[in-house]
Short mmCIF file of C-alpha atoms in Angstrom, two decimals:
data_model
loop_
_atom_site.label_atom_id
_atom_site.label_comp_id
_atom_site.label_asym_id
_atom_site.label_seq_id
_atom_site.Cartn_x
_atom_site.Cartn_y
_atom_site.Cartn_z
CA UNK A 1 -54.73 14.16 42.33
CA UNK A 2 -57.76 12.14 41.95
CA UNK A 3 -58.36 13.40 38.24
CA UNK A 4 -54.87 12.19 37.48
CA UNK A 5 -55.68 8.82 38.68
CA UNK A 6 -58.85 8.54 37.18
CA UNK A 7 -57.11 9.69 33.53
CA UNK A 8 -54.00 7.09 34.21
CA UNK A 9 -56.94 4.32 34.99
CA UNK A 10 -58.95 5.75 31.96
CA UNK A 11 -55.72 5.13 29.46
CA UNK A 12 -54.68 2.08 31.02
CA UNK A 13 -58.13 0.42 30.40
CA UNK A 14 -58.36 2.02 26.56
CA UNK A 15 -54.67 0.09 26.58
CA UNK A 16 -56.31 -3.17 27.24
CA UNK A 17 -59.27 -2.47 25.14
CA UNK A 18 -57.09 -1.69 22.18
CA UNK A 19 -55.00 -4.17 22.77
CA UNK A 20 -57.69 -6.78 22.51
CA UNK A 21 -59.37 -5.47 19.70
CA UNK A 22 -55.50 -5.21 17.57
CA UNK A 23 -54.60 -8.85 18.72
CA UNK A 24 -58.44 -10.40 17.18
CA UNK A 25 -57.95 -8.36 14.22
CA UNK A 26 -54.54 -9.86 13.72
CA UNK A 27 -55.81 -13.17 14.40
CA UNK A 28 -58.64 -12.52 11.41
CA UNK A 29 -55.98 -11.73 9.08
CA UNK A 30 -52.82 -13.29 9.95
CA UNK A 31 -54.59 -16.45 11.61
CA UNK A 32 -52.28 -15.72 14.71
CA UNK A 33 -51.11 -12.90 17.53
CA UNK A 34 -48.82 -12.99 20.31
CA UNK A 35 -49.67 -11.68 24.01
CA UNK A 36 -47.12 -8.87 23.83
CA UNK A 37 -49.63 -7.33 20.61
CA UNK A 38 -51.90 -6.89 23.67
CA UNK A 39 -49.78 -4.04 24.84
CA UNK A 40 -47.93 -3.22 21.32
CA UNK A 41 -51.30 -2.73 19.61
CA UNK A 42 -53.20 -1.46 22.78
CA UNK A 43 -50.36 1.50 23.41
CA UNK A 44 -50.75 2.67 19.61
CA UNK A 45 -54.49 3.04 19.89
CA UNK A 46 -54.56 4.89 22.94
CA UNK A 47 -51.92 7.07 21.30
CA UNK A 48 -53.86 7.72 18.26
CA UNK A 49 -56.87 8.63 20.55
CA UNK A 50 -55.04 11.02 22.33
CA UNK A 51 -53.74 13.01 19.78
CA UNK A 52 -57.38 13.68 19.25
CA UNK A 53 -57.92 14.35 22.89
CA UNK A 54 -54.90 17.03 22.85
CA UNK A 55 -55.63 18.75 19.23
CA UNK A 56 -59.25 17.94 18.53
CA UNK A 57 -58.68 21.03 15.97
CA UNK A 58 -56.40 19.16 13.74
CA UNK A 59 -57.88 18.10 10.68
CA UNK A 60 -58.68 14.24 10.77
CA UNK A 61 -56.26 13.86 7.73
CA UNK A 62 -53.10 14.86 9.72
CA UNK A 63 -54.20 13.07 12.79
CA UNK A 64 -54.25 10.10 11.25
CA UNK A 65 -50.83 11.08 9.18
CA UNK A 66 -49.31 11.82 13.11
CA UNK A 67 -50.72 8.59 14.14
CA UNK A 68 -49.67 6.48 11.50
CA UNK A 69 -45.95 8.24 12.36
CA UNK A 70 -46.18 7.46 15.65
CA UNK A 71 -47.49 3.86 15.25
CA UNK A 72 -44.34 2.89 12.98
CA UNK A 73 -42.21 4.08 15.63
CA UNK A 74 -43.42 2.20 18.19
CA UNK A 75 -43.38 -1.26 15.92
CA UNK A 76 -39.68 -0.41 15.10
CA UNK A 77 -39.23 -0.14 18.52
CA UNK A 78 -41.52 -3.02 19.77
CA UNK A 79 -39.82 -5.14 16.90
CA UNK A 80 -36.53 -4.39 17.64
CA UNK A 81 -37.06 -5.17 20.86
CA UNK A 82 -39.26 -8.70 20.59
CA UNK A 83 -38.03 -9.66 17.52
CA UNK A 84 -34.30 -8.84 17.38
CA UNK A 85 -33.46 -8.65 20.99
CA UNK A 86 -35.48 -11.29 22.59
CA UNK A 87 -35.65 -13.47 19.28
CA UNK A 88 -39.65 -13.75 19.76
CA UNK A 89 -40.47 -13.50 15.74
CA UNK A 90 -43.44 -12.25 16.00
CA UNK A 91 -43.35 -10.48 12.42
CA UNK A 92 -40.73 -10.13 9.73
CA UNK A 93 -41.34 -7.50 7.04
CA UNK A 94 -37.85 -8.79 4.83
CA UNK A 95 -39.72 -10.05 2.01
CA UNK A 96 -41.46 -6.48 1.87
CA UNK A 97 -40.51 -3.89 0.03
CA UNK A 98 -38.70 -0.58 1.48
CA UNK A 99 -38.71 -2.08 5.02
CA UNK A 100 -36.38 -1.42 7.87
CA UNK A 101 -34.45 -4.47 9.22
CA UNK A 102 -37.45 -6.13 8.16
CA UNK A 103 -39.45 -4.40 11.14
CA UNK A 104 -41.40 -1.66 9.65
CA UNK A 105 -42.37 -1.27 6.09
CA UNK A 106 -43.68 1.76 4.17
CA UNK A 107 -46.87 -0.33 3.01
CA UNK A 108 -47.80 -0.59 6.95
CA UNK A 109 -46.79 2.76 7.49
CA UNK A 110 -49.98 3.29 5.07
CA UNK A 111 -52.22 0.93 6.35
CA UNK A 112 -51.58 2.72 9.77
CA UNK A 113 -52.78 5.87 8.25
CA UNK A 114 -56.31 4.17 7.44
CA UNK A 115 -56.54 1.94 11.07
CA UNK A 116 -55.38 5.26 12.80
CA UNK A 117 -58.84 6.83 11.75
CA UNK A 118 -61.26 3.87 13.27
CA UNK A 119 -58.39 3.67 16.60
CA UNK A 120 -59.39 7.52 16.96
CA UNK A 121 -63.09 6.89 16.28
CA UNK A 122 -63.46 3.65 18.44
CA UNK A 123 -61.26 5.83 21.52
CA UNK A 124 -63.64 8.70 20.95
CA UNK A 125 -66.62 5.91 21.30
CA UNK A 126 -64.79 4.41 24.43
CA UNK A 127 -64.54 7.97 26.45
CA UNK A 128 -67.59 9.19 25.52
CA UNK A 129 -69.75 6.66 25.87
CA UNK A 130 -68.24 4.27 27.85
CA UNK A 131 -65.94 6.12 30.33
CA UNK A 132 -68.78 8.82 31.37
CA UNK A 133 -71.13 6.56 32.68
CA UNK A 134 -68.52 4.98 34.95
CA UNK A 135 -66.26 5.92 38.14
CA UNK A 136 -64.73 8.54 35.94
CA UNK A 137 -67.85 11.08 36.65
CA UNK A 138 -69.62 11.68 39.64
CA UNK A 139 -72.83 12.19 37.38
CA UNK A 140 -74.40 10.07 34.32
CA UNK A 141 -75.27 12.21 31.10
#
C-alpha cells in the first residue's frame, strides 16, 4: 500500500512540476498562460514520462510518436472542455491549417512529437535524481 502512495505522490508532484514548467514556456512564447495549463500541460508530461517508465524498450522515436498522440488527445479534450464548454478561450487553432474545431492542429501534433522527447528526458531527470533522494526511498544513492 505504501508504494502505491508514494507512486500516486511521486506523479502528482511531476504533475505540478510539468505543469509549471508548460505554463512559463507558454508565457515565453505566447506572452500569456492560464492556471488550468498548470494541470493541462502538467498531466501530458507526466504521461509522456510514463510511457518511458512502462516500455523503457521502445525506441525513443515511437515514444515520442505515442506521446505526441496522446498529448493531442488530451488538448482536444482539455479544449473542448475550457474552450467550448466553459467559454474560457484559452487557445483557438481556426486560423491553422488542418485543425479540429480549431482545438488541435496537425502542426502541434508535430511540435508535440519534439517537446515529448525533453518531457521524457526532464521526467527521467525528476525520478532519478530528484525523487530518490527524497521520502520515496528509505536509502540515498
Amino acid at each position: 500500500m505504501q508504494k502505491v502512495k508514494n507512486f500516486i505522490v511521486k506523479e502528482i508532484l511531476i504533475v505540478i512540476i510539468m505543469g509549471c514548467v508548460y505554463t512559463n514556456i507558454e508565457m515565453i512564447f505566447r506572452g500569456y498562460t492560464h492556471p488550468s495549463m498548470i494541470i493541462v500541460g502538467g498531466l501530458c508530461g507526466m504521461l509522456a514520462g510514463l510511457i518511458n517508465d512502462i516500455t523503457p524498450e521502445m525506441k525513443m522515436y515511437k515514444q515520442c510518436i505515442l506521446s505526441a498522440i496522446i498529448i493531442t488527445f488530451i488538448e482536444y479534450v482539455s479544449g473542448y472542455i475550457l474552450n467550448i464548454k466553459l467559454g474560457l478561450n484559452i487557445w483557438d487553432y481556426t486560423n491553422l491549417k488542418f485543425n479540429l474545431n480549431g482545438q488541435i492542429s496537425l502542426i502541434f501534433s508535430f511540435a508535440w512529437v519534439f517537446l515529448s522527447y525533453f518531457a521524457i528526458k526532464f521526467d527521467d531527470m525528476l525520478k532519478n535524481d530528484l525523487c530518490r533522494k527524497t521520502m520515496f526511498n528509505n536509502k540515498i544513492n
